[in-house]
Every structure is written in C-alpha cells, then in structure tokens.
CSV table of C-alpha atoms and ligand atoms in Angstrom, one decimal:
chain,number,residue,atom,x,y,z
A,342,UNK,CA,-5.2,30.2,-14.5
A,343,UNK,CA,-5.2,30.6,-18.4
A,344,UNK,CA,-2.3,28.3,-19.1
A,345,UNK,CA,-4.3,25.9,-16.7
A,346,UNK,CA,-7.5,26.1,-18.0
A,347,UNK,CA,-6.0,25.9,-21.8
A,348,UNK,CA,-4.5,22.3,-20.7
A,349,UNK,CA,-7.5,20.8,-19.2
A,350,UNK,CA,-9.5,22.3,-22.2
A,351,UNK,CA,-6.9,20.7,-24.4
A,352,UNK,CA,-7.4,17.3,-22.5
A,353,UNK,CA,-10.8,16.9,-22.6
A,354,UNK,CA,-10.6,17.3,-26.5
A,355,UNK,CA,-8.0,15.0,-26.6
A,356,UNK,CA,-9.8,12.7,-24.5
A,357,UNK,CA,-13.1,13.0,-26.8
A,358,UNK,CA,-11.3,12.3,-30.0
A,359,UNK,CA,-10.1,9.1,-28.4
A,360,UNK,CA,-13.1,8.3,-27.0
A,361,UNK,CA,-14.8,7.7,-30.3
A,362,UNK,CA,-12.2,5.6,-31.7
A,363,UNK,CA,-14.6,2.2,-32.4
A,364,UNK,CA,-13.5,-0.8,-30.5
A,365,UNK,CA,-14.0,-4.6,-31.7
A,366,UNK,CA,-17.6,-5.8,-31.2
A,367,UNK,CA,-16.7,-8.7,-28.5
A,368,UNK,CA,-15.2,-6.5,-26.6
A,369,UNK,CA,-17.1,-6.3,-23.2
A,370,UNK,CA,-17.9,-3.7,-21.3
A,371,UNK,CA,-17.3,-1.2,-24.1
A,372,UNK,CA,-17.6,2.2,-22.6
A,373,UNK,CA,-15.4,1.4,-20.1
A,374,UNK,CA,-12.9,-0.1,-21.8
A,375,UNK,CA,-13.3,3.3,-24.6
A,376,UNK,CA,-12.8,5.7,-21.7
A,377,UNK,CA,-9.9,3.4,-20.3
A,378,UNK,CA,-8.3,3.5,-23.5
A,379,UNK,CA,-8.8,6.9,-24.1
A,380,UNK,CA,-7.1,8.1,-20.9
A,381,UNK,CA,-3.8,5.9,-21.9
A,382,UNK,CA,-3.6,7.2,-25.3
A,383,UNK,CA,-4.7,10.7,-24.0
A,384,UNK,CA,-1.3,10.2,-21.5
A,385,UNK,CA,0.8,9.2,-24.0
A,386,UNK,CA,0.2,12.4,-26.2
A,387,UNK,CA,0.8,14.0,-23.5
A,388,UNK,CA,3.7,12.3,-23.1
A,389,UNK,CA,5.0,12.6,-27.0
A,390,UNK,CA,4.5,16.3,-26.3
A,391,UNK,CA,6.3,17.2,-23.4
A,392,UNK,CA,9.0,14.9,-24.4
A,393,UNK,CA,8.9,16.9,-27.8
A,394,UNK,CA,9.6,20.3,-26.7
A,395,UNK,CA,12.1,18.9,-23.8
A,396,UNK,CA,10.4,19.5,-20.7
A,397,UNK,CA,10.3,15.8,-19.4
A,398,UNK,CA,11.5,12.4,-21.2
A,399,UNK,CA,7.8,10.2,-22.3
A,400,UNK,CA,8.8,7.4,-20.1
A,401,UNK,CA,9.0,9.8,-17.1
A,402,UNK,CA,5.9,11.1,-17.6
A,403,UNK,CA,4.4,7.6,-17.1
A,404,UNK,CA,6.1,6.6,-14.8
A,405,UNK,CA,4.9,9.7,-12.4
A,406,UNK,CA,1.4,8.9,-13.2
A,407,UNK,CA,2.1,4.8,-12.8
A,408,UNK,CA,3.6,6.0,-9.3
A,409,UNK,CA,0.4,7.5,-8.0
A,410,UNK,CA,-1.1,3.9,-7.8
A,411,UNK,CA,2.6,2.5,-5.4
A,412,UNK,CA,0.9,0.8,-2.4
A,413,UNK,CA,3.1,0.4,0.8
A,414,UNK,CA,3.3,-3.3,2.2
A,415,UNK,CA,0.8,-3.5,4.4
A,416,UNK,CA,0.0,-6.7,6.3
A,417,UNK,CA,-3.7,-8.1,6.9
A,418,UNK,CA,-5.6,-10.5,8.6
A,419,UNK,CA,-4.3,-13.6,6.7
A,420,UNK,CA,-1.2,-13.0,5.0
A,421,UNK,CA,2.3,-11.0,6.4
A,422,UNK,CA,3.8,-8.6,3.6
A,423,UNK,CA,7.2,-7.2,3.8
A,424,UNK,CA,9.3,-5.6,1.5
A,425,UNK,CA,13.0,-6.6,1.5
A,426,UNK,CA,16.0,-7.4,-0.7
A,427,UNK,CA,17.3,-10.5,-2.0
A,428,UNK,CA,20.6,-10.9,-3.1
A,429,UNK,CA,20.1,-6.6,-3.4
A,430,UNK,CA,17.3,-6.5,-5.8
A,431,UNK,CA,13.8,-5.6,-3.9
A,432,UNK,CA,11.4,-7.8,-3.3
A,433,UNK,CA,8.0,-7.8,-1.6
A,434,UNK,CA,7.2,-10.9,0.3
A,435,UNK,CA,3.7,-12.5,0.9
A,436,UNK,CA,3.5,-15.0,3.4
A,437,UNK,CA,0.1,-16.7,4.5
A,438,UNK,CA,-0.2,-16.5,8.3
A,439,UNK,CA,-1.9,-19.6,8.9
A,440,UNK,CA,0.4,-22.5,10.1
A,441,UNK,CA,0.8,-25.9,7.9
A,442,UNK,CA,2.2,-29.3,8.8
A,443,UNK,CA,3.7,-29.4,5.4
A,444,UNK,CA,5.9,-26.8,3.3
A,445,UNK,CA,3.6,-24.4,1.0
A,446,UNK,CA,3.8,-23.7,-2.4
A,447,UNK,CA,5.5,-20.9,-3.7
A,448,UNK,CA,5.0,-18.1,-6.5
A,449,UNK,CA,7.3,-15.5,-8.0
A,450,UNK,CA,6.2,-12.9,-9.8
A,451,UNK,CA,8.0,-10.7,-12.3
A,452,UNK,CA,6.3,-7.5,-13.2
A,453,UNK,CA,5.3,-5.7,-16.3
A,454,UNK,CA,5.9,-2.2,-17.5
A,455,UNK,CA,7.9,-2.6,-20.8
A,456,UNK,CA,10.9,-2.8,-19.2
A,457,UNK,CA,10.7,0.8,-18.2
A,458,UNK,CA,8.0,1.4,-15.9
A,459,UNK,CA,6.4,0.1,-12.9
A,460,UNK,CA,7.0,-2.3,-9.6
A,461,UNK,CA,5.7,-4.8,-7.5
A,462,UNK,CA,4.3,-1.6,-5.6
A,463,UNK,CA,1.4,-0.7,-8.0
A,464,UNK,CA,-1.8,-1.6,-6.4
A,465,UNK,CA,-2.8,-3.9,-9.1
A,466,UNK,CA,0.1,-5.9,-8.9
A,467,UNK,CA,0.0,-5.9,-5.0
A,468,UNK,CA,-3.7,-7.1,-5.2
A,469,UNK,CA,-2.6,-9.9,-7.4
A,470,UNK,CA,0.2,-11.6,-5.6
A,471,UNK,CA,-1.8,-11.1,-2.3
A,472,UNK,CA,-4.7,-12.5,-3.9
A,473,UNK,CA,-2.6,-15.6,-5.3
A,474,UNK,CA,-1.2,-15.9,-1.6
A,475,UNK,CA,-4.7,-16.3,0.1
A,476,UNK,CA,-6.2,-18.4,-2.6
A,477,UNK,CA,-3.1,-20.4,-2.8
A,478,UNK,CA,-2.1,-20.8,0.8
A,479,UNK,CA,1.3,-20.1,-1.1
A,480,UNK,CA,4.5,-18.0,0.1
A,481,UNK,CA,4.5,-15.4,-3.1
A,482,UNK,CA,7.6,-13.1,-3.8
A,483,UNK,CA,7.1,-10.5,-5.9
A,484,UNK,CA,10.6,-8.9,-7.5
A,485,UNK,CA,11.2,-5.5,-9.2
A,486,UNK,CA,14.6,-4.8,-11.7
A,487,UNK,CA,16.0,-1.5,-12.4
A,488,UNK,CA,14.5,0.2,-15.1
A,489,UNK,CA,15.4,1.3,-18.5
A,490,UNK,CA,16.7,3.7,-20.0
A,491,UNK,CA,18.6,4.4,-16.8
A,492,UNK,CA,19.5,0.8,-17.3
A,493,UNK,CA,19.2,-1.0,-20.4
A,494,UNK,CA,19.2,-4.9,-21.2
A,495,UNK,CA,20.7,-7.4,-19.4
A,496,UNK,CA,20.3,-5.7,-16.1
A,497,UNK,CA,16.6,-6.3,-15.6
A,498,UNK,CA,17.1,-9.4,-16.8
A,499,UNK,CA,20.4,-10.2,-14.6
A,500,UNK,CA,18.5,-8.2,-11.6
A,501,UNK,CA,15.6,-10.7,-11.8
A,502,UNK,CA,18.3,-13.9,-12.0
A,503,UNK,CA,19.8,-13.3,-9.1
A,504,UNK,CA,16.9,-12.6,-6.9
A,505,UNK,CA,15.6,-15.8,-8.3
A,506,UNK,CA,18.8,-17.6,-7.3
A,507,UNK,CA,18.6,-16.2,-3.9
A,508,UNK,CA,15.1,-17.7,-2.9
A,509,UNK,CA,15.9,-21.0,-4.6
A,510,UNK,CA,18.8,-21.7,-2.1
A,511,UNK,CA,18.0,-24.8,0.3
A,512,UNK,CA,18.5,-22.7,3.4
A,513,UNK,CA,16.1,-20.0,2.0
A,514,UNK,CA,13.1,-22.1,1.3
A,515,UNK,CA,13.5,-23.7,4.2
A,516,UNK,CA,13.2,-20.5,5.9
A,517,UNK,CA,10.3,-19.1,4.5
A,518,UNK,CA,8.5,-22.9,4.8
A,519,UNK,CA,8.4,-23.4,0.9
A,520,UNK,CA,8.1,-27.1,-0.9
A,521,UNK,CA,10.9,-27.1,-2.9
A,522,UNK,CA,8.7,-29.0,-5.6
A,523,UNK,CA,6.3,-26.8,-5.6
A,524,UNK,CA,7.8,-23.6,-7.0
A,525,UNK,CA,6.4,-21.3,-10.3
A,526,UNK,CA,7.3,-18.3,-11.6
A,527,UNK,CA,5.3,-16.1,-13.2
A,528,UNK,CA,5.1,-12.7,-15.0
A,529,UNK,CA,3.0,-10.4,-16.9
A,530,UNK,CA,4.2,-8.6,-20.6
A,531,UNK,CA,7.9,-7.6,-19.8
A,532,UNK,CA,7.6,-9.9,-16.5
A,533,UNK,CA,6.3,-12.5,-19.5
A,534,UNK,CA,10.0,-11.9,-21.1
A,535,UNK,CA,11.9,-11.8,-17.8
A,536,UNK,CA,10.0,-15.1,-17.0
A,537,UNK,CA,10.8,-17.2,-19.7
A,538,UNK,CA,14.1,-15.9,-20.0
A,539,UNK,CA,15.0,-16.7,-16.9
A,540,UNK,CA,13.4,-19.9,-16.3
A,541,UNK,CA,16.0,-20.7,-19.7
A,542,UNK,CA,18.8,-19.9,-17.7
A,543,UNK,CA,18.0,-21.9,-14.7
A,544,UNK,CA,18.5,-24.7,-16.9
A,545,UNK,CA,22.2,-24.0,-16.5
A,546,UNK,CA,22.5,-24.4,-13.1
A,547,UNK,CA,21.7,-28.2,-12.3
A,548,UNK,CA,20.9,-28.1,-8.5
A,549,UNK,CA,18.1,-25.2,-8.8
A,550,UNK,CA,16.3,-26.3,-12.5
A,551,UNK,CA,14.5,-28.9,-10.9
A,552,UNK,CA,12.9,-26.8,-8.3
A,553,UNK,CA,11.2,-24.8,-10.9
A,554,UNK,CA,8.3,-26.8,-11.1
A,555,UNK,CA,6.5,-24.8,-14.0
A,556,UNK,CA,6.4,-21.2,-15.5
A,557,UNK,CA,3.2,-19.2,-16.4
A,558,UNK,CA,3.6,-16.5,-18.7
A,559,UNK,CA,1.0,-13.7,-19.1
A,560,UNK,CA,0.9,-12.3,-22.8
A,561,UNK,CA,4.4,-12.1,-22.7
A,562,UNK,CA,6.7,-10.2,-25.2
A,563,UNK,CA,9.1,-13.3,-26.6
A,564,UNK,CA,10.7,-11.3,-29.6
A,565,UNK,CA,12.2,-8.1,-31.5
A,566,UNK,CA,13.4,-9.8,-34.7
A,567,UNK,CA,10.3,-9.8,-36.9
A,568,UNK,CA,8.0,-6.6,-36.5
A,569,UNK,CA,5.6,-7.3,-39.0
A,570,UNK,CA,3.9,-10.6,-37.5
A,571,UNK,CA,0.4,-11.1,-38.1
A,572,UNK,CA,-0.7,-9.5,-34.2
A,573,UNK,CA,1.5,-6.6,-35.1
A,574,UNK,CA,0.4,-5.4,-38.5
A,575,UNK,CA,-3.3,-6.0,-37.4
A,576,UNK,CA,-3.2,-4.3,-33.7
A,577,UNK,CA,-1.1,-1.5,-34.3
A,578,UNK,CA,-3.6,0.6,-32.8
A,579,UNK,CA,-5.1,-1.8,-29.9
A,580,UNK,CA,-6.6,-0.7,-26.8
A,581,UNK,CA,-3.9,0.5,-24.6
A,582,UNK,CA,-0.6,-0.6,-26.2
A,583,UNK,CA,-0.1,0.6,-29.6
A,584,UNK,CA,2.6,-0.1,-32.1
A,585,UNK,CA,4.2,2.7,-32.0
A,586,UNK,CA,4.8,2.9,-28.0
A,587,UNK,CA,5.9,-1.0,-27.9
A,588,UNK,CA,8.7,-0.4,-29.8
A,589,UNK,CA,9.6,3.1,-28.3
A,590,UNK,CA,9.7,1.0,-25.5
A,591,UNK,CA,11.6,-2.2,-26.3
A,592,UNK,CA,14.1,0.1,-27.9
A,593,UNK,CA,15.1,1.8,-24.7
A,594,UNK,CA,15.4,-1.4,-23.0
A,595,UNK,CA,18.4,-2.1,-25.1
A,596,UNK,CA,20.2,1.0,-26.3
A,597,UNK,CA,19.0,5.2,-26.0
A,598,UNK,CA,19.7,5.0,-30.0
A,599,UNK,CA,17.0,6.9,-31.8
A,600,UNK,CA,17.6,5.2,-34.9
A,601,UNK,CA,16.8,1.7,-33.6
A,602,UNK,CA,12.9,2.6,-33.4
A,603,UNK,CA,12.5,3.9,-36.6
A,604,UNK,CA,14.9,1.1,-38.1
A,605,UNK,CA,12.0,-1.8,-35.9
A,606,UNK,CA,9.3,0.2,-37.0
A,607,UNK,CA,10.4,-0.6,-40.8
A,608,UNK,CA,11.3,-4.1,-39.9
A,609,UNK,CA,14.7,-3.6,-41.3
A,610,UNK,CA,16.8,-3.3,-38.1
A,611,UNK,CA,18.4,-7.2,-37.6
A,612,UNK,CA,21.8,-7.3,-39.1
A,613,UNK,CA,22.9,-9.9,-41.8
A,614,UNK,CA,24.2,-12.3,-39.5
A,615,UNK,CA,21.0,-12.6,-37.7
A,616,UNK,CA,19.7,-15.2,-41.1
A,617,UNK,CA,19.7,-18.3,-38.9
A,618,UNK,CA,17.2,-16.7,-36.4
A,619,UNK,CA,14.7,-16.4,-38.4
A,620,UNK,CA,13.1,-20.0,-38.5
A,621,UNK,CA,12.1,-19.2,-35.4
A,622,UNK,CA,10.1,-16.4,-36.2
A,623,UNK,CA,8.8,-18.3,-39.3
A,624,UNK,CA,5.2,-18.0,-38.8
A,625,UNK,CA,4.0,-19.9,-41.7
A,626,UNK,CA,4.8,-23.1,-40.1
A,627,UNK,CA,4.4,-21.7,-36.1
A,628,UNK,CA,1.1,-20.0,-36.2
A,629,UNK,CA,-2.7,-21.5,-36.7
A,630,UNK,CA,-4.2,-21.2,-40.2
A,631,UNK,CA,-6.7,-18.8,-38.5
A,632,UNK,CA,-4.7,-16.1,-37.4
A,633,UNK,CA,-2.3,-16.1,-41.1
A,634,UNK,CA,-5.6,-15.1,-42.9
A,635,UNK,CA,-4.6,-14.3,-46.2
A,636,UNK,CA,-1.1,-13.4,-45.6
A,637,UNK,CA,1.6,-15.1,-46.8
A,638,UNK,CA,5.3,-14.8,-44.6
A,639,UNK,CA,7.8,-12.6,-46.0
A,640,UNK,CA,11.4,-13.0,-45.4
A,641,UNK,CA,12.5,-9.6,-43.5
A,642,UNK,CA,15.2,-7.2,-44.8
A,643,UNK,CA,18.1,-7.6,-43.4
A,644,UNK,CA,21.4,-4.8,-42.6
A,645,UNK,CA,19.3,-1.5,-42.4
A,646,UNK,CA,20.8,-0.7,-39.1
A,647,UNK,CA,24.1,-0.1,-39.1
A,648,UNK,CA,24.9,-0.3,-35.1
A,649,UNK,CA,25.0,-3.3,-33.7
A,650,UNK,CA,23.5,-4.4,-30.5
A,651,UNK,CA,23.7,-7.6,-28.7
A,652,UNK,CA,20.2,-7.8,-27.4
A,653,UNK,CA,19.4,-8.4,-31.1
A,654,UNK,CA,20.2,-11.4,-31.0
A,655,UNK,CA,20.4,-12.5,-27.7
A,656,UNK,CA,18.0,-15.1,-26.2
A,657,UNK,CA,18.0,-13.4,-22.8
A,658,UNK,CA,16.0,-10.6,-24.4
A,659,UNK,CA,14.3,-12.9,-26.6
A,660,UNK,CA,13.2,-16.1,-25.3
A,661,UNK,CA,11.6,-17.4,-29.0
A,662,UNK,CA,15.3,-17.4,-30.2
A,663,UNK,CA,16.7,-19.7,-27.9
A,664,UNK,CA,17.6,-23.6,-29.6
A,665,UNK,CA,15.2,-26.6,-29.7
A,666,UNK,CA,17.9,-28.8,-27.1
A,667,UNK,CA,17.6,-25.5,-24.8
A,668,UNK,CA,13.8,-25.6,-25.1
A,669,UNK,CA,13.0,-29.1,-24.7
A,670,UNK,CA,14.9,-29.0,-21.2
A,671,UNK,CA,11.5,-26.7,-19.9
A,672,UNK,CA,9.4,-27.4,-17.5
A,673,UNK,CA,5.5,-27.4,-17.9
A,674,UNK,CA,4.4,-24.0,-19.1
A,675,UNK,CA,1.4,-21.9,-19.2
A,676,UNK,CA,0.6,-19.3,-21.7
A,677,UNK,CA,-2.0,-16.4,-21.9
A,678,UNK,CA,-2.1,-14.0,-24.9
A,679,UNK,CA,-4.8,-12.2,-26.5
A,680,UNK,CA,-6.5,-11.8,-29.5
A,681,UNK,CA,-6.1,-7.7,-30.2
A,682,UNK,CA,-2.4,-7.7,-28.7
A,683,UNK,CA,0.5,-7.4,-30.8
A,684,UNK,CA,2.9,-9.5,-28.9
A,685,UNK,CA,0.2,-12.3,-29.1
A,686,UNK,CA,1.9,-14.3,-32.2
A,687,UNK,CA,4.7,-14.3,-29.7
A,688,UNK,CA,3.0,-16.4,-27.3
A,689,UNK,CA,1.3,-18.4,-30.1
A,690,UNK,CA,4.8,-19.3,-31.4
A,691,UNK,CA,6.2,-19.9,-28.2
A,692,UNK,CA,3.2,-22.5,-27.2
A,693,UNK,CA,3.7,-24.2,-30.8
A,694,UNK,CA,7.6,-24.6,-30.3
A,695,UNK,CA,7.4,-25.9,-27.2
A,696,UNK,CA,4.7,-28.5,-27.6
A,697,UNK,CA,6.6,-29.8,-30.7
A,698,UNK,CA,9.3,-30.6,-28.8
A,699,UNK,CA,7.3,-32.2,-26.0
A,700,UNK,CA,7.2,-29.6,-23.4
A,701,UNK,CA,3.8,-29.7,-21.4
A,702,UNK,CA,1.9,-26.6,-22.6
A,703,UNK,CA,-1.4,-24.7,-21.8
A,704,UNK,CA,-2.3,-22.0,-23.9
A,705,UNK,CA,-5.3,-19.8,-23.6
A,706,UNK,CA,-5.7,-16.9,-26.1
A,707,UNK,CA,-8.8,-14.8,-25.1
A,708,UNK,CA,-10.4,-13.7,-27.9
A,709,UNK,CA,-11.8,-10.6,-26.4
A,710,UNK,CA,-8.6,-9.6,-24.8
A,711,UNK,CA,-6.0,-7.1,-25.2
A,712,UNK,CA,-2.5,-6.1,-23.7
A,713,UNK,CA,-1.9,-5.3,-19.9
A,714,UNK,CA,-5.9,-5.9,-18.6
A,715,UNK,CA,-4.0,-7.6,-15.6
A,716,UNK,CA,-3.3,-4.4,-14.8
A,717,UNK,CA,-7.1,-2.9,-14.5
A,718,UNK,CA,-8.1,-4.6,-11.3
A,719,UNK,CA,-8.0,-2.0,-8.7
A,720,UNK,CA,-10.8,0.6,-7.7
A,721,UNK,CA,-12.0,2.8,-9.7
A,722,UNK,CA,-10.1,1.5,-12.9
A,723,UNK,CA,-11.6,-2.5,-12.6
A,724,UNK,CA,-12.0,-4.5,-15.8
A,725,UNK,CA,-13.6,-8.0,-15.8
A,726,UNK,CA,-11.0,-9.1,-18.4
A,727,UNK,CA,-8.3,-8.4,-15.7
A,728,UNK,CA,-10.3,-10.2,-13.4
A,729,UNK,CA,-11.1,-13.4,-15.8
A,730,UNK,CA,-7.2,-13.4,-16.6
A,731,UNK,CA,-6.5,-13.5,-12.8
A,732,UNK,CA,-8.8,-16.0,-12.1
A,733,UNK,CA,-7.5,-18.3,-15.5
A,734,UNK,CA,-3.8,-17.6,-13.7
A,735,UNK,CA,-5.5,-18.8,-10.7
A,736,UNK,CA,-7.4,-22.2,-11.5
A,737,UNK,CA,-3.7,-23.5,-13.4
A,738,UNK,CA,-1.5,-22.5,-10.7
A,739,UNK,CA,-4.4,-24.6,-8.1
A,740,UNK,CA,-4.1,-27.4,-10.4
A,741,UNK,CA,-1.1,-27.6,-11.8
A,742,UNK,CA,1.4,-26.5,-8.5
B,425,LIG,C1,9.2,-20.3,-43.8
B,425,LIG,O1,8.7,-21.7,-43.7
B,425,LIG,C2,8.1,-22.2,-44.9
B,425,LIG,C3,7.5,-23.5,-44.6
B,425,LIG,O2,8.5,-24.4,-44.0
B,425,LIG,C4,9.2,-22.3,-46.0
B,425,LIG,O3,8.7,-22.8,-47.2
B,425,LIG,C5,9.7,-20.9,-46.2
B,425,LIG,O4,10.8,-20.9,-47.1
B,425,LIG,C6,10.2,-20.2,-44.9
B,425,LIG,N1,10.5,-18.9,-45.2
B,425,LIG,C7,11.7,-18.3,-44.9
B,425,LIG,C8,11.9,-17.0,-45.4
B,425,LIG,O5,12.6,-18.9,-44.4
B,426,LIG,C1,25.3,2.3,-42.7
B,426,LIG,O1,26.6,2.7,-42.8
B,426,LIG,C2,27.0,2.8,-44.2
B,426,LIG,C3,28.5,3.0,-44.2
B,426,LIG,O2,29.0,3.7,-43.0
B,426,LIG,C4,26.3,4.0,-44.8
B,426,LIG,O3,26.6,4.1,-46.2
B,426,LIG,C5,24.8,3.6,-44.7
B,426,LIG,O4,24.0,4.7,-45.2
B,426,LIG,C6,24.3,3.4,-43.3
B,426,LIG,N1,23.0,2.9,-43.3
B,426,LIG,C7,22.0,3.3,-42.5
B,426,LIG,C8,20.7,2.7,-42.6
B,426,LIG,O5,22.3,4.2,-41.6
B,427,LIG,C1,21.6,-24.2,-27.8
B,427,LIG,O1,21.7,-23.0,-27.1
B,427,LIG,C2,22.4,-23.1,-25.9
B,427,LIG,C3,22.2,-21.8,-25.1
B,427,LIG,O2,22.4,-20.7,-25.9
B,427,LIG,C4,23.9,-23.4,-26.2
B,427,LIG,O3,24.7,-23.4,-25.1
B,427,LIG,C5,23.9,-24.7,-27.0
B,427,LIG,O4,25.3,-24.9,-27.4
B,427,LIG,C6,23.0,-24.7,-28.2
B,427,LIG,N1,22.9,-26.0,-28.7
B,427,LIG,C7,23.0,-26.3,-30.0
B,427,LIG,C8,22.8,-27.7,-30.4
B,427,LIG,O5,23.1,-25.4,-30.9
C-alpha cells in the first residue's frame, strides 16, 4: 500500500510539473491539450525510469499503455470489418456494405507509432479508416508491420511492400470490388515514412505504379540525415513528441546501438560518404523564408559515428533522399505537417522537391498543429485538431480519388 501510494503520489507531482509547462498561444483548447501533454510526458518518465533501473525496456512500457486502446474488428450497420493477412502481414479490412454498379475506391492505410509502437487496432486508428470507408463509400485496408527493436529497418518497411503488392494484384481487386484507378495510400508519422517510401518503390514495378492513383501523407517523418533543421531546434520540446524521444525512437528502428542516439542528438552521426545527400536536406533553398527566420544553414559534421548502418543512407528509410528522376515518376501527393512538429521541415522539403520537379502537390501546414493529433480522436482523449486533420484527409481524398 506504501509503495502504491508513494507512485501515485509521485505521478500526480509529475503530472503537475508538466501541467504548467506554457503552450503556444494559438493553440486551441489549451487545458486540454496541457493535461494531454502532460500525461504523455508524465508516461515517458515513467518510461525513462523503469527502463533506467532495468525493470522493463521504454518502448515496452508504451506499448502496454498504447495496447489498452486495441479495438477488435467489429462489424456495423454499413461497413463489414475483418481482420486477415495479406501476403502474411495483418491487415484489417473495411468494406462498405452497400452494393454499387461500379467498382469503389480504395484506401490503405499505414499506421504510426515511430516504428515501434502501435496497430491498425488502436481505436483511433480503427475510427479513422471506418470513418474514411463510410464517408468514402471506399474498400479501406488498414496494414500493421512488425515492430522495432524486435525488428529493425527494412522489415516494416518490406512488411508494408508486400501487403501492398498483395491487394494491388488484378484478381484481388477484383475481389474485393475496387477501381483499379482509384487507389491511395496513406499514413500517418512513421505510416507518413512507410507511405512515401513505398509508393517510391512501386515505381519499380511497371504493371502496379499506375494503380496508385495518389499518396497522402500525414506529417510524415521523411529524414535522419540532418537533426538540426529549423522544426527540430525550435520544437524540441513540443506537445507530445519531443526531441529527445524521436530520435530514441528512429534509432531503434534501425540498429539497438546506444551510441547512434547520442551521435543524432549531436548531429554528427552520417558518415563521410554521405556528402552527396546533403542537397537534399539543404534547407536554405527547400524551405519558405518564414520558417528560416534568422538562421542561416550550416553544413553538418560529418564521421562522428564510427558504425556504419545502411538505413543512413538508404531511401527506403528516408524518402527525402531518393533522386530527382525517381521523384518526378510520383503520383499526385498530399501533404499535412504542422507548425510545432519537428519532422514538419520534412514535409516542407518534401512538398518543395516535388513540386519543382512537376509532381502535383497539396500541402497544408496547420499552424496550430503539432505531432500525432490524429491520434486524439476517440472518447475521453478527443481533440478538435485530430478531428480538423481527419476531416482535411477527408475533403482531398473526396476530391481528389
Ligand atoms: C546550400 O544551398 C545554398 C544555396 O544554393 C548554397 O549556397 C550552399 O552552399 C549550400 N550549402 C551546403 C552546405 O551545401
Ligand atoms: C571511431 O573509431 C576510431 C578508430 O577506431 C576512434 O579513434 C574514434 O574515437 C572513434 N570515434 C567515435 C566517435 O567513437
Ligand atoms: C535514382 O535513384 C534510383 C533509385 O535509387 C536509381 O535506380 C537510379 O539509378 C538513380 N538515377 C540517377 C540518375 O542517379
């Protein structure tokens, strides 16, 4: 009872020093959002400090507290859900009940969770895609990946290929009544990544590229080489996602060394032969005068960590990297960052890239947003941010699919 007691007590003062922590002033719905914030950080502590004297790894921790909110598939009045595999990777399908004379459209969705954490399962994510189904009269398949650190980079992203591959066959859309012209996929933060990465690959297989109509990506993380962008150095303690936790996090996707954080953390972790990369990251000719403010781009250091680790430099973990002649083969893309995110330069540079090379872009970058409000949509932890960025998703998909 002591022990018990002394944790809770310890919480709530936890909880309270967070809960002060001053917000931007267009924020909306400030209290909310405070006490919201204050119960992630408050978790991650937690986290840091069971991790730290070795009873559970941080990510585990999270993920028991993200697995309190798994929904089962459950079926309604207007749309049939089942959860299945394709091509072995899991998959939850969403298809509307009422009948069509012609083939639907079709969305799949790749979920967050930082490469570590989370499935189609959370009730957030299940609200969304059934949502997007209804409004959409559209056959949605939502897909999960296995999970780092168990597994590190490329399996998520090699997980998500091939149950993209699977539903793209003929024979398969045909099944599930899908236009084959009439097909997005779509994904939120590490779904964002997983998205664009594999909508880049599709590129290399000539009968399936063309029946990816478009891609929406939902402040998606698009880089590792440069950690000092603008978004970074000024949202290193945002709502929700700090600094600190995204890289924790990136790093495990793609190796279980310790040093790689701390090397990111410095900037100083791309090795020498990474040089060529960096024009893309350049983001004194990619970004918008108004989000440079007075800084002025420094080259990074190069060679401060010595192991070297493919997903560095690999365009499967980092979309931004990937050529202008790969780029310009894209189809028409949607892009939603926001304004107190670090990973929103990402989508910035992304948008800019693309456009210059004559890809069809829409970019909306909310300026009272910050990371993973798609996520806050679901009794008793609703946002109207997550809500606004649903319905933004929404209206492009209606018009644009
Ligand atoms: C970044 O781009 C600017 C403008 O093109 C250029 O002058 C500068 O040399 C570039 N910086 C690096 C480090 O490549
Ligand atoms: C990298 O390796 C070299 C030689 O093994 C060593 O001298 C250097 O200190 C190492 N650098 C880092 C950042 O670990
Ligand atoms: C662009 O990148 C693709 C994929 O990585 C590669 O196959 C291709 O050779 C590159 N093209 C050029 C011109 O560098």
């Amino acid at each position: 009872m002591g022990f018990k007691a002394f944790c809770f007590a310890l919480f709530c003062i936890l909880y309270a020093s967070y809960l002060y922590k001053p917000i931007p002033g267009n924020i909306k719905e400030t209290w909310k959002v405070m006490a919201l914030d204050a119960s992630a950080k408050t978790c991650m502590l937690v986290a840091s400090f069971l991790e730290n004297i070795g009873i559970m790894r941080f990510e585990d921790f999270i993920s028991k507290i993200i697995m309190m909110d798994y929904t089962q598939s459950t079926s309604d009045e207007y749309i049939t859900v089942t959860d299945t595999t394709f091509n072995d990777v899991p998959v939850r399908l969403y298809l509307p009940k009422k009948k069509s004379e012609t083939p639907k459209r079709a969305v799949i969705y790749i979920h967050g969770g930082a490469f570590c954490l989370g499935s189609f399962k959370q009730a957030s994510y299940d609200f969304l895609n059934r949502w997007t189904a209804n409004r959409l009269d559209a056959v949605v398949v939502a897909l999960d990946y296995r999970l780092a650190p168990q597994y590190h980079f490329p399996v998520q992203f090699e997980d998500g290929l091939a149950a993209v591959k699977h539903f793209l066959q003929d024979n398969i859309l045909k099944k599930y009544g899908v236009d084959p012209n009439r097909i997005c996929i779509s994904g939120d933060s590490s779904g964002g990544t997983l998205t664009a990465a594999i909508t880049q690959e599709m590129q290399n297989y000539p009968e399936m590229k063309s029946k990816i109509k478009m891609q929406a990506l939902v402040y998606p993380g698009l880089q590792i080489i440069d950690s000092h962008l603008p978004s970074h150095l000024e949202n290193k303690h945002s709502i929700i996602l700090t600094r600190d936790i995204a890289i924790k996090f990136v790093s495990l996707y793609l190796t279980k060394d310790e040093e790689l954080p701390r090397a990111i953390e410095r900037n100083q972790h791309m090795p020498l032969e990474s040089r060529h990369l960096f024009k893309f990251t350049n983001w004194s000719t990619l970004l918008p005068e108004k989000l440079k403010k007075n800084r002025i781009y420094t080259a990074s250091v190069l060679g401060g960590y010595n192991s070297s680790l493919p997903g560095l430099m690999d365009i499967r973990a980092q979309p931004l990297l990937a050529n202008d002649s790969l780029l310009r083969t894209l189809p028409s893309t949607y892009i939603i960052t926001c304004q107190y995110d670090i990973f929103r330069d990402d989508g910035f540079m992304y948008a800019t890239r693309l456009r210059n090379l004559g890809v069809q872009v829409t970019h909306h970058n909310l300026e009272d947003g910050f990371h993973g409000a798609l996520s806050y949509m679901t009794f008793p932890f609703y946002l109207q941010l997550g809500f606004r960025i649903r319905d933004m998703y929404i209206n492009w998909l209606d018009q644009n699919l």
